[in-house]
Short mmCIF file of C-alpha atoms and ligand atoms in Angstrom, two decimals:
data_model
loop_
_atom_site.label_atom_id
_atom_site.label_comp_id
_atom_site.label_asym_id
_atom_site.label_seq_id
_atom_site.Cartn_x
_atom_site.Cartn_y
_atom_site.Cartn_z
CA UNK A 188 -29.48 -5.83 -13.49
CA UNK A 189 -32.98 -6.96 -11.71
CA UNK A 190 -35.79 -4.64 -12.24
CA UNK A 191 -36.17 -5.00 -8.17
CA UNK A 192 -32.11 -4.18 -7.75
CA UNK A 193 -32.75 -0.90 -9.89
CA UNK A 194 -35.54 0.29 -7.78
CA UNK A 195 -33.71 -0.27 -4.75
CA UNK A 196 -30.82 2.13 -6.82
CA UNK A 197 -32.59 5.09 -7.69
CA UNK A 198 -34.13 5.28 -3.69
CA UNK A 199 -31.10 7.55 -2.61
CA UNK A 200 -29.85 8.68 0.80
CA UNK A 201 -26.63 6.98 1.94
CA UNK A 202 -27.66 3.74 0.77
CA UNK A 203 -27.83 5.23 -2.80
CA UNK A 204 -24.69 6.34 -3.21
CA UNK A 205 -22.62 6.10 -6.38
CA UNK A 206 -19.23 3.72 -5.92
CA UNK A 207 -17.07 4.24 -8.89
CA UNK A 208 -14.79 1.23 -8.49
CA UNK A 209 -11.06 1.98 -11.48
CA UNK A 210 -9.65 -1.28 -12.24
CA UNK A 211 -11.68 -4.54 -12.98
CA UNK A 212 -8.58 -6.79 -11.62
CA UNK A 213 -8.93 -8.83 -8.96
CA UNK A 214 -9.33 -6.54 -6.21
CA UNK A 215 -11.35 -4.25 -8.22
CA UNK A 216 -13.74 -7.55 -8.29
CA UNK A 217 -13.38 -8.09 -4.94
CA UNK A 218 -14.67 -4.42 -3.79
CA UNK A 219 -17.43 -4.38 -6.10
CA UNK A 220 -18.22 -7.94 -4.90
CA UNK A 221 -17.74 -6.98 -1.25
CA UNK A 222 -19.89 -3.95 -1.07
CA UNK A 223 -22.87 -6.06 -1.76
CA UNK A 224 -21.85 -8.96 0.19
CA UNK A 225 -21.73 -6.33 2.69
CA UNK A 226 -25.48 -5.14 2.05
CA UNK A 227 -24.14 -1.82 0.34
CA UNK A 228 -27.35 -1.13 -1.33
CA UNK A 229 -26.11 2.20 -3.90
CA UNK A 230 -24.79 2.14 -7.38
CA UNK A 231 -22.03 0.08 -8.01
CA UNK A 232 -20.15 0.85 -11.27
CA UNK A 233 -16.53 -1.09 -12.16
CA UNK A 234 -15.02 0.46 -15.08
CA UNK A 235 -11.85 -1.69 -16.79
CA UNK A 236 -9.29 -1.08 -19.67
CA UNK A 237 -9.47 -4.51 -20.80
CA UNK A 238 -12.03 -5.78 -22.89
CA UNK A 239 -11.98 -9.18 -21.67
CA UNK A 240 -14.44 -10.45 -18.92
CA UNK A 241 -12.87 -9.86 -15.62
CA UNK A 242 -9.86 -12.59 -15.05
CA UNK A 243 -7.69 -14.24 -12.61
CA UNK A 244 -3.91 -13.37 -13.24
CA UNK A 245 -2.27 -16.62 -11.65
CA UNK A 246 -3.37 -19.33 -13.87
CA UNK A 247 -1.80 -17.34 -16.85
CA UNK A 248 1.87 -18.12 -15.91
CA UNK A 249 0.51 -21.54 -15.29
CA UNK A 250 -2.48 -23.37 -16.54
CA UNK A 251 -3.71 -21.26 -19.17
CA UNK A 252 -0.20 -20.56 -20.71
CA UNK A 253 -0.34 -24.43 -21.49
CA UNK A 254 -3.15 -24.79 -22.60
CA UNK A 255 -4.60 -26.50 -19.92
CA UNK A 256 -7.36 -23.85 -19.41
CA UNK A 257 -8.49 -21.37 -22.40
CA UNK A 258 -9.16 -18.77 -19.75
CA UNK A 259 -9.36 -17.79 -15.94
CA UNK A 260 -12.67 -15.74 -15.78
CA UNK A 261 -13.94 -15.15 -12.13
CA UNK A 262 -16.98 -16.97 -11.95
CA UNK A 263 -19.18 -13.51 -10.91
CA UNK A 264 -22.59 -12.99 -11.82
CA UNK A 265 -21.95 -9.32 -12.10
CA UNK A 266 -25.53 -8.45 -13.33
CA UNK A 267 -26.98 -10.72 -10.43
CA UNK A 268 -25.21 -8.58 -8.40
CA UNK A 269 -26.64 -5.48 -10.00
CA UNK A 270 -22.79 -4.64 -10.15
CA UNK A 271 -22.67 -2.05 -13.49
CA UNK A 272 -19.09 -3.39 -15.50
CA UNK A 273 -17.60 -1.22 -18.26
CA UNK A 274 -15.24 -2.88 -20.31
CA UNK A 275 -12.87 -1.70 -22.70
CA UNK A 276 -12.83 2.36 -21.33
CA UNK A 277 -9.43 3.53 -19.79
CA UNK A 278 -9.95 5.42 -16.90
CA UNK A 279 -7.18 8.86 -18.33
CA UNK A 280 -7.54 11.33 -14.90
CA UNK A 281 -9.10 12.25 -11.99
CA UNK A 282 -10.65 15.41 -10.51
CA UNK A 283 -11.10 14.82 -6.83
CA UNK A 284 -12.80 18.81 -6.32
CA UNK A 285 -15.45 18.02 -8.36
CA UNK A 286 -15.97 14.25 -7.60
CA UNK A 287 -15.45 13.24 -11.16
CA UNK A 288 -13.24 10.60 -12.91
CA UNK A 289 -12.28 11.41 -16.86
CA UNK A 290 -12.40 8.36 -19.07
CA UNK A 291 -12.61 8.04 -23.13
CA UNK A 292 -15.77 8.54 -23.58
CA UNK A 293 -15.89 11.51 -21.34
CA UNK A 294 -16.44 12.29 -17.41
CA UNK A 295 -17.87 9.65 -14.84
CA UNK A 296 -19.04 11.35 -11.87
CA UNK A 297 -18.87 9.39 -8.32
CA UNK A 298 -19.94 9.91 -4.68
CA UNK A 299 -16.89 6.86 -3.28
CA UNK A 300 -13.93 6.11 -5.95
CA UNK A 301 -12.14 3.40 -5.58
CA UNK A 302 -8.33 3.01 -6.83
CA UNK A 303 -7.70 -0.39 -7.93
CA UNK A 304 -5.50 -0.03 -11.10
CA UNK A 305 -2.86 -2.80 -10.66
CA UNK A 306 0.34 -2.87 -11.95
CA UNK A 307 2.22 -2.81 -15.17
CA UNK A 308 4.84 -5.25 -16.18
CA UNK A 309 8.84 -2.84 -16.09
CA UNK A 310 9.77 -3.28 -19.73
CA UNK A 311 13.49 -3.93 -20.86
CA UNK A 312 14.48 -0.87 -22.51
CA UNK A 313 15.13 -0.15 -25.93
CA UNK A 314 13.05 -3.57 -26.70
CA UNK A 315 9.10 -2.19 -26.92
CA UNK A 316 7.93 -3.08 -30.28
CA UNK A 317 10.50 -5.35 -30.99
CA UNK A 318 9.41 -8.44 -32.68
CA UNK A 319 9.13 -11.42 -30.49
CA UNK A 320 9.84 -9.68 -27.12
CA UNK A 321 6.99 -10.26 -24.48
CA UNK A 322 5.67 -9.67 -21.17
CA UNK A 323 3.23 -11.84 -18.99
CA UNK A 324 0.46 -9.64 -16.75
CA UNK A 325 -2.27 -9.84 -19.25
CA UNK A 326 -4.75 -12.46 -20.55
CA UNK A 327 -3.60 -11.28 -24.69
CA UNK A 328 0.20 -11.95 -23.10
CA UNK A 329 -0.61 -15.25 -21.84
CA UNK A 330 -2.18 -16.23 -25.70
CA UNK A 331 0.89 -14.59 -27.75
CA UNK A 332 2.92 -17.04 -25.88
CA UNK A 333 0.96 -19.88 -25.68
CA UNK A 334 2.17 -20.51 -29.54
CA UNK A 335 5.83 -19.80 -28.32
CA UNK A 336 5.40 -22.65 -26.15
CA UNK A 337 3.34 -24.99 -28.58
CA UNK A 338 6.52 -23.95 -31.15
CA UNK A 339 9.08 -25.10 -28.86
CA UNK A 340 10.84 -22.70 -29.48
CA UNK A 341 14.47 -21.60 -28.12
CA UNK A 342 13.45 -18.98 -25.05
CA UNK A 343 15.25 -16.78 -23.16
CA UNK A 344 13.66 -15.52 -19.92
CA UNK A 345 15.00 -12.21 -18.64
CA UNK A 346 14.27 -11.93 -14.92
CA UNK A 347 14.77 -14.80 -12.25
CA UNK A 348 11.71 -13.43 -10.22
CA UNK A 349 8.47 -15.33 -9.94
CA UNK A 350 7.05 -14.93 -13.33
CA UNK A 351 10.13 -15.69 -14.48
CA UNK A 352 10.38 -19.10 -12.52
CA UNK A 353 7.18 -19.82 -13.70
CA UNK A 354 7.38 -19.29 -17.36
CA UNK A 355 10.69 -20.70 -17.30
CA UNK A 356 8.62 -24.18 -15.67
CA UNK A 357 5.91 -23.61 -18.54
CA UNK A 358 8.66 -23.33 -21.18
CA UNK A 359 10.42 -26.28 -20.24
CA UNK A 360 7.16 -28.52 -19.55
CA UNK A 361 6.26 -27.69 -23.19
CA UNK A 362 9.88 -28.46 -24.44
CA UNK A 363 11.14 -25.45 -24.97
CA UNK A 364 15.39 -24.61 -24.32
CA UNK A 365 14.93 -22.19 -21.58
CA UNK A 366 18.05 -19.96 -20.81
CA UNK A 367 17.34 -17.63 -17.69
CA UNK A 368 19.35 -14.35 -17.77
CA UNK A 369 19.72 -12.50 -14.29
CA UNK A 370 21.57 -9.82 -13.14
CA UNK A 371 21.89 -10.34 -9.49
CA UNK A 372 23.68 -13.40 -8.32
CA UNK A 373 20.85 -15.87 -7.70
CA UNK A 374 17.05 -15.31 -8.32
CA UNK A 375 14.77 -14.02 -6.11
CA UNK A 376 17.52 -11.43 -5.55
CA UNK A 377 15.05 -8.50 -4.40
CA UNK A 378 12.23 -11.22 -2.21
CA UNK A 379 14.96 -13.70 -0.37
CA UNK A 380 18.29 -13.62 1.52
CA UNK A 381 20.78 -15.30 -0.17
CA UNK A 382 21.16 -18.40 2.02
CA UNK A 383 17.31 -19.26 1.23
CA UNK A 384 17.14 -18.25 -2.50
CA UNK A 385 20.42 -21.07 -2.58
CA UNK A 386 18.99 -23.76 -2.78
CA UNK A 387 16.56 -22.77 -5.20
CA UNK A 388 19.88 -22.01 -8.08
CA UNK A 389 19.57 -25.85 -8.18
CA UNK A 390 16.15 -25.98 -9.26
CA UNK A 391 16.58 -24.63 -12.65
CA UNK A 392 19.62 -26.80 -13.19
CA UNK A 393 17.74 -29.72 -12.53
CA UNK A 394 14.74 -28.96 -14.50
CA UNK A 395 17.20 -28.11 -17.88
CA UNK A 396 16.85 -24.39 -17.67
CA UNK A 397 20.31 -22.74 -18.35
CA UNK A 398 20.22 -19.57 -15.35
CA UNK A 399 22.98 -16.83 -16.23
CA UNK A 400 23.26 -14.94 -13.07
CA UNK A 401 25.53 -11.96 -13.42
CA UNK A 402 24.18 -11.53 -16.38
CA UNK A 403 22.89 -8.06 -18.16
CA UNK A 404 21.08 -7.66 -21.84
CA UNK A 405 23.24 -5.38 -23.67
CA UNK A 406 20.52 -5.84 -26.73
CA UNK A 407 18.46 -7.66 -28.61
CA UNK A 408 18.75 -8.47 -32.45
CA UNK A 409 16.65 -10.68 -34.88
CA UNK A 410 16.78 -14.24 -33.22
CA UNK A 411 19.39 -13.86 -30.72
CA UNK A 412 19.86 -11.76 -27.06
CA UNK A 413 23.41 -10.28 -26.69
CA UNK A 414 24.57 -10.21 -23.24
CA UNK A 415 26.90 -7.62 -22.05
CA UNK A 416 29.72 -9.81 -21.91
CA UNK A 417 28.97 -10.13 -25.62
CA UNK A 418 27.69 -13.05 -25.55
CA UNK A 419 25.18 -14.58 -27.71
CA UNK A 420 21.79 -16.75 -26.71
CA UNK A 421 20.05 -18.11 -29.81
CA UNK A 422 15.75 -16.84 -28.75
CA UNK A 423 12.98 -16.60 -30.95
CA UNK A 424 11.35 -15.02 -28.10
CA UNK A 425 12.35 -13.52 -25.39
CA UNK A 426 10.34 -12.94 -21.99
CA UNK A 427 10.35 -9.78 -19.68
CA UNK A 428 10.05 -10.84 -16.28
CA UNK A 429 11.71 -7.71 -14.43
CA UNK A 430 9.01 -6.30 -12.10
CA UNK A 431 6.03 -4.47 -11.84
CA UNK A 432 5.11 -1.11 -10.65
CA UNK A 433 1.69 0.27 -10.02
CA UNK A 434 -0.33 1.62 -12.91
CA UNK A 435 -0.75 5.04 -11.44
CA UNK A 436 0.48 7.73 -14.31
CA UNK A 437 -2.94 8.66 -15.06
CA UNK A 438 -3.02 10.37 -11.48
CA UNK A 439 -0.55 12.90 -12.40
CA UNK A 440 -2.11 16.18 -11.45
CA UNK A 441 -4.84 14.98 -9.18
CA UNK A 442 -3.43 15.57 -6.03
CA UNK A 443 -3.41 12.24 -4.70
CA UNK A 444 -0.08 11.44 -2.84
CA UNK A 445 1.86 8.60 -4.59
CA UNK A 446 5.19 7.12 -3.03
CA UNK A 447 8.24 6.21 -3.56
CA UNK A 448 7.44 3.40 -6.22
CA UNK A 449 4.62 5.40 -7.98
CA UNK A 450 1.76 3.69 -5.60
CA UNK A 451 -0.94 5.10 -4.54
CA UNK A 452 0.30 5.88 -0.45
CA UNK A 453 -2.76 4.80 1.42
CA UNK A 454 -3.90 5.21 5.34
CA UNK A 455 -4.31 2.11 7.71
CA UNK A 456 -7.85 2.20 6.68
CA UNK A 457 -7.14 1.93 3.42
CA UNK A 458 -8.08 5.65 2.24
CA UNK A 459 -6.36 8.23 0.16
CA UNK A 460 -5.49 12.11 0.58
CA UNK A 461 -8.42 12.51 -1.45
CA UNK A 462 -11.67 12.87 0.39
CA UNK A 463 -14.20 9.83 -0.48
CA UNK A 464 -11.33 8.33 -2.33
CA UNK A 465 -10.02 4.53 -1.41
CA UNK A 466 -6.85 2.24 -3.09
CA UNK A 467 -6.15 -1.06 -2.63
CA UNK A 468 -4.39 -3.88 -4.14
CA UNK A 469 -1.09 -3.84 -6.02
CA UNK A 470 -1.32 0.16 -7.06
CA UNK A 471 -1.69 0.93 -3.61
CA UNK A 472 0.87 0.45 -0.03
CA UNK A 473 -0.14 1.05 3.54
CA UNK A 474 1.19 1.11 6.75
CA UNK A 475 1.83 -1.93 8.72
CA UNK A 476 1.30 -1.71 12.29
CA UNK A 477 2.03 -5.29 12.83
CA UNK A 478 5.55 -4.98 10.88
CA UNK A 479 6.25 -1.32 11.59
CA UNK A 480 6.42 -0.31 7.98
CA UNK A 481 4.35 0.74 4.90
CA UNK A 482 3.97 -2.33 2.72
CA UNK A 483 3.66 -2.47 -1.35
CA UNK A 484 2.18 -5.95 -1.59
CA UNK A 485 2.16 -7.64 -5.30
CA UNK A 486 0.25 -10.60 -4.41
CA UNK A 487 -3.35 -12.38 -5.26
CA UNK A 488 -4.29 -12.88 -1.50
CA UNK A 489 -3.74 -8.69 -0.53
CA UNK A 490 -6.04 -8.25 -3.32
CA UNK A 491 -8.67 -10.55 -1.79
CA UNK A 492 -8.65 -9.05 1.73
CA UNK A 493 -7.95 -5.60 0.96
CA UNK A 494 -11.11 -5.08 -0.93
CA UNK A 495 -13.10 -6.25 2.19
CA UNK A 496 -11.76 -3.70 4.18
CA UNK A 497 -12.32 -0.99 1.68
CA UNK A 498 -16.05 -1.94 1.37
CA UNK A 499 -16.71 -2.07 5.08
CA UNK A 500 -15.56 1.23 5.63
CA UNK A 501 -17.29 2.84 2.70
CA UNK A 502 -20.46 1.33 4.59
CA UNK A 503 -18.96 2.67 7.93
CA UNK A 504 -18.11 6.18 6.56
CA UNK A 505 -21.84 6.33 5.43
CA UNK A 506 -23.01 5.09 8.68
CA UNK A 507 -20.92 7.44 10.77
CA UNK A 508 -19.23 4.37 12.35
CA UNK A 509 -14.97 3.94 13.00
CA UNK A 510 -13.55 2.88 10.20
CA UNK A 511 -11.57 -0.68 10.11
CA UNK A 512 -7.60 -0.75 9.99
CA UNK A 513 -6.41 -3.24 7.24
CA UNK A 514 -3.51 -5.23 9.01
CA UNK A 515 -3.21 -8.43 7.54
CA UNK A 516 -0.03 -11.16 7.39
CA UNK A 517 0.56 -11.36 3.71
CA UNK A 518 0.62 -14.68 2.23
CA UNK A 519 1.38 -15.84 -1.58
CA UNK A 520 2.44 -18.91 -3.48
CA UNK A 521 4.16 -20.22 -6.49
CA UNK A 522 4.33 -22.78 -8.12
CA UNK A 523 7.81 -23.63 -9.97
CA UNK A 524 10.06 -26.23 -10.88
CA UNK A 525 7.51 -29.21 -9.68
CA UNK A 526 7.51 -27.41 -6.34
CA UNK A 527 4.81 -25.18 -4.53
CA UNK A 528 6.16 -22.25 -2.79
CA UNK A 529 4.66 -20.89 -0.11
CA UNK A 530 4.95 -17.30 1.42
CA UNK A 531 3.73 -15.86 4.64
CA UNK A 532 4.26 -12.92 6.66
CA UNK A 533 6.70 -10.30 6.31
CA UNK A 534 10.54 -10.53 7.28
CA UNK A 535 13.70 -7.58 7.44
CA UNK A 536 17.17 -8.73 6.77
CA UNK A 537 18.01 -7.84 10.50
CA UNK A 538 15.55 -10.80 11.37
CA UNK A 539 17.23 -14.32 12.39
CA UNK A 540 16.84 -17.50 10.28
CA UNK A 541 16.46 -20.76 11.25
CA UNK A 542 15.38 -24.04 9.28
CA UNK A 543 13.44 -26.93 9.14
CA UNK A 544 14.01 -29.70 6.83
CA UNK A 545 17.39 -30.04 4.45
CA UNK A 546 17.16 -27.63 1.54
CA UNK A 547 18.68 -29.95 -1.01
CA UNK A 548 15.69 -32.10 -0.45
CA UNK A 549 12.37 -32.01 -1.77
CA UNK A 550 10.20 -30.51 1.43
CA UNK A 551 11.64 -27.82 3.91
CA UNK A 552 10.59 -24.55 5.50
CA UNK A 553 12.88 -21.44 6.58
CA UNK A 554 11.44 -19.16 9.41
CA UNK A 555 12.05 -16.02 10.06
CA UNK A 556 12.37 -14.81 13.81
CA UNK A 557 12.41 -11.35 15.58
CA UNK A 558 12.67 -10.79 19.36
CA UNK A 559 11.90 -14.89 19.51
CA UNK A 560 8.45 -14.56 17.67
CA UNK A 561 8.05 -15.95 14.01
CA UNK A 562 6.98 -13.54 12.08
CA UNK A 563 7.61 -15.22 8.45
CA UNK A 564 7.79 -18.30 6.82
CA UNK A 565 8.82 -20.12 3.19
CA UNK A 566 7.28 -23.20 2.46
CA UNK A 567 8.51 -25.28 0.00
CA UNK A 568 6.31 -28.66 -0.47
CA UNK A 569 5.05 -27.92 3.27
CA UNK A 570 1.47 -26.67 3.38
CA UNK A 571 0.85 -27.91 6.70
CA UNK A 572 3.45 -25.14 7.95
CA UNK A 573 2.30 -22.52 5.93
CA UNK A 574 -1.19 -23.19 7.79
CA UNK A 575 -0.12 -23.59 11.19
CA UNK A 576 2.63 -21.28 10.59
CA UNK A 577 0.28 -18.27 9.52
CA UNK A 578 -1.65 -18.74 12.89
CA UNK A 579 1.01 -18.58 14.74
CA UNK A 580 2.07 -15.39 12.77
CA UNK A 581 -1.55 -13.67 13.43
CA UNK A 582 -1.15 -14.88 17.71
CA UNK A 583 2.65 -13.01 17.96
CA UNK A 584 3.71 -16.15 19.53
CA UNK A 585 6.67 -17.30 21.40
CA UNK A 586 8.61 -20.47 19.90
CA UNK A 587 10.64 -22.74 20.92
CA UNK A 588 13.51 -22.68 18.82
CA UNK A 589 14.83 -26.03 18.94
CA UNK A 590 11.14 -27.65 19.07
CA UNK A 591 10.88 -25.51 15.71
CA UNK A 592 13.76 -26.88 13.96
CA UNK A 593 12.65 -30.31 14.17
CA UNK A 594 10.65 -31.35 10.78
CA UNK A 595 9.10 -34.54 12.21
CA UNK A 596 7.28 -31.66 15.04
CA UNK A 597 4.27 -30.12 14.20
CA UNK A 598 4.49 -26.47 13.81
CA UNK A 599 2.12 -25.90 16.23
CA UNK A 600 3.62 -27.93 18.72
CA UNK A 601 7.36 -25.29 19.05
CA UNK A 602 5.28 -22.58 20.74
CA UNK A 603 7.60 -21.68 23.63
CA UNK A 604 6.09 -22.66 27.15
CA UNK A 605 4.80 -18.78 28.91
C1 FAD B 48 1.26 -13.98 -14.65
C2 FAD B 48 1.00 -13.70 -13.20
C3 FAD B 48 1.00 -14.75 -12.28
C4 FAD B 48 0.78 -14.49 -10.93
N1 FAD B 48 0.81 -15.53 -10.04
C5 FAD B 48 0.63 -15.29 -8.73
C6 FAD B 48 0.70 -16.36 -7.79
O1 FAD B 48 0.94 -17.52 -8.16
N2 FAD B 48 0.51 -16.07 -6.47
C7 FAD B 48 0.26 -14.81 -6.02
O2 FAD B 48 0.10 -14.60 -4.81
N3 FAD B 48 0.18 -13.76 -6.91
C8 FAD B 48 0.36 -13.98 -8.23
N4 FAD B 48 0.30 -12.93 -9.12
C9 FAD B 48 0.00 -11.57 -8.62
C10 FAD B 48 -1.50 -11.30 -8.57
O3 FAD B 48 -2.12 -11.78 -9.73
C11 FAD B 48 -1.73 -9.81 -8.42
O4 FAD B 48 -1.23 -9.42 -7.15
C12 FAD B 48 -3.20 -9.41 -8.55
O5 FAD B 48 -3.65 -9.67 -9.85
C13 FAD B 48 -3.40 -7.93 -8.23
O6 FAD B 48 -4.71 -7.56 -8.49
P1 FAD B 48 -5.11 -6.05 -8.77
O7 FAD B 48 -6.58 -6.06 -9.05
O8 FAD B 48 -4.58 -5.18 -7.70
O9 FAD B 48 -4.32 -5.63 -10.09
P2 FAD B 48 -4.45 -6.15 -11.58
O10 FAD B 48 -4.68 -7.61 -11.59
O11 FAD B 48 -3.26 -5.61 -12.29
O12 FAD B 48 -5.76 -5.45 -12.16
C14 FAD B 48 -5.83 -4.07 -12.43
C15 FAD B 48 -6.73 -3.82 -13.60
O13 FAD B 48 -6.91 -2.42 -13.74
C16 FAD B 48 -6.90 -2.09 -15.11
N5 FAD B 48 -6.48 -0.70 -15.27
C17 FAD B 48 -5.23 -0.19 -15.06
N6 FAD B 48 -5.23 1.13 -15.31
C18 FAD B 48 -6.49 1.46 -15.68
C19 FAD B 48 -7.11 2.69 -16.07
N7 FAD B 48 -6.43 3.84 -16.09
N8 FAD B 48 -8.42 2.66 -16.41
C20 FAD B 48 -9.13 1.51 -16.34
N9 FAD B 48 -8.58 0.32 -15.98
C21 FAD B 48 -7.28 0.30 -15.65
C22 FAD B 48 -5.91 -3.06 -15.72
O14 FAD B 48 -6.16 -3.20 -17.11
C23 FAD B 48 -6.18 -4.34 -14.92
O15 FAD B 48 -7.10 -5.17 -15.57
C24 FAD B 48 0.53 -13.16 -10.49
C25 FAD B 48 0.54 -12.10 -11.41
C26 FAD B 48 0.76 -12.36 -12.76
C27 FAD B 48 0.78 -11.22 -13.74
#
């Protein structure tokens, strides 16, 4: 921290205030980041579990599980930034009477808290501590695997979710014998329809990877899962890819109201019950004006905007001034099977379909339309939708149905004439 930057610290008043940011993840980065982007001039503090440097998650089911980066880092000069980071101290409770967070090493007072905890992977049970059974959220995940991988060894990949696609497109890259084992019938089962998660069946197929759907782990033993059907895949490791839910047990007893999934329920501004006491990013849902409903988002870009919400209004709430509503059109990607996937907005199964581009084929893109406005879109090898797609999301436009199912026509271009 610059001698100036101290100085400027200790001066008090609004502009001195202590933010006591839980969670160095990516949004937790984001907020600390943001309130001095945002000329927040007070003590920023961002306290982490992990002992690493503060790290991207993405690249770990990707480049840095091959090997192809040794880390993913966020390139923050947090001392620059006059941004104080403890590593290495869980956060264990919080006492929002007296202003004060418990941690290890004892209590952490704070004038603004933000919640920015994250998730934890859902672990299969009756498998924790079993030898060779692993999850993927974590920087030390992403290395116990990476010899997995360089092994070739025999895999199987419980969970046809995301991480699972992705690991599963790691494992086989490296030249691994990837059996998926899924309990709905087709992946995606909880994120897609079934007409759009379809085609994708074909992807693993094609790429070698052996997907069981139907298919539930009874147990595993010494080398080998056991299916309830009884039977028998051949692993010497096996991968957890079932879910997430927010990292929020060490809130039991505070007061703070958690939902239905454990998260953290926050306002449309992005605060808590507790007085002076923000969440954001996957520990945390809110309520959705633009879709009508509260929203527990798991994805990299909600915990890039979020966080600039949360530190304009702990400048507004200093200030006096109305605080911002967080509304955004959530967006992620993935990239699987040789194929980038591309997410954006937010769709109901009462919401109509309609397609552009053949699925069996290498490009297409499904919309999703209420009351004749898009209001989502999946992108598969079509960027250039995703793009135009997500404006037309943000206007609430009118489209053209027929225009819109034409590939060869630009996105942009099946707006429906006023
Ligand atoms: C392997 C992987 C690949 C992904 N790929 C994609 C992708 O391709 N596209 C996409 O859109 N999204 C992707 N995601 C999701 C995205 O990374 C997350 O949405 C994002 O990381 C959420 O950030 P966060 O800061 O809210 O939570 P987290 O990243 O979980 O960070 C929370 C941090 O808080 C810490 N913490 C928790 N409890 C405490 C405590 N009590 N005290 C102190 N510290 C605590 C944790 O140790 C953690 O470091 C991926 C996720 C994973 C795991």
């Amino acid at each position: 921290m610059s001698e100036q930057r101290h100085e400027r610290h200790e001066e008090g008043g609004p502009a001195g205030r202590r933010v006591v940011v839980v969670g160095a993840g990516m949004a937790g980065v984001q907020t600390a980041v943001a309130l001095r982007e945002q000329g927040f001039d007070g003590t920023v503090t961002l306290i982490g579990a992990e002992l690493h440097q503060p790290y991207d998650r993405p690249p770990l089911s990707k480049a840095v599980l091959l090997g192809k980066a040794e880390h993913s880092a966020f390139d923050v000069d947090f001392e620059g930034l006059g941004i104080e980071l403890v590593l290495g101290r869980e956060v264990l409770g919080l006492r929002p009477a007296d202003h004060e967070l418990d941690t290890e090493t004892g209590p952490v007072p704070y004038d603004v808290l933000v919640l920015a905890t994250g998730a934890e992977p859902i672990r299969l049970p009756g498998t924790e501590g079993v030898p060779g059974v692993h999850l993927l959220r974590t920087l030390d995940d992403a290395e116990r695997l990476r010899p997995v991988l360089a092994r070739q060894h025999d895999v199987v990949v419980v969970g046809a979710g995301w991480i699972g696609a992705e690991f599963a497109t790691a494992a086989r890259e490296a030249g691994c014998a990837v059996t998926v084992v899924e309990a709905a019938d087709r992946p995606l089962a909880g994120a897609l329809p079934a007409e759009v998660a379809a085609p994708m069946t074909a992807w693993y197929a094609d790429h070698g990877v052996d997907l069981r759907t139907h298919a539930r782990v009874a147990r595993v033993e010494a080398g080998a899962v056991v299916l309830d059907d009884g039977s028998r895949l051949p692993a010497e490791a096996v991968v957890v890819g079932i879910g997430a839910r927010p990292a929020t047990a060490w809130l039991a007893g505070s007061g703070v109201a958690l939902g239905a999934h454990r998260e953290i329920v926050a306002d449309a501004c992005l605060r808590t019950s507790a007085a002076d006491v923000y969440a954001v990013g996957d520990c945390a849902s809110f309520p959705s004006g633009r879709y009508g409903e509260r929203l527990l988002v798991h994805h990299w870009d909600n915990a890039l905007q979020g966080p600039r919400t949360v530190a304009a209004n702990i400048l507004a709430a200093a200030t006096g001034e109305l605080p911002a509503v967080y509304d955004p059109v959530p967006y992620f990607w993935s990239e699987q099977f040789g194929r980038f996937v591309q997410y954006v907005g937010h769709h109901a199964d009462a919401d109509s379909t309609l397609w552009r581009g053949d699925p069996s084929g290498p490009a297409w893109t499904v919309c999703w339309l209420r009351e004749g406005r898009l209001i989502a879109l999946l992108a598969v090898g079509r960027p250039r939708d995703l793009a135009q797609g997500r404006r037309l999301i943000e206007a609430g436009r009118r489209m053209d149905a027929e225009a819109l199912a034409d590939p060869a026509r630009p996105l942009k271009d099946a707006t429906a004439t006023p």
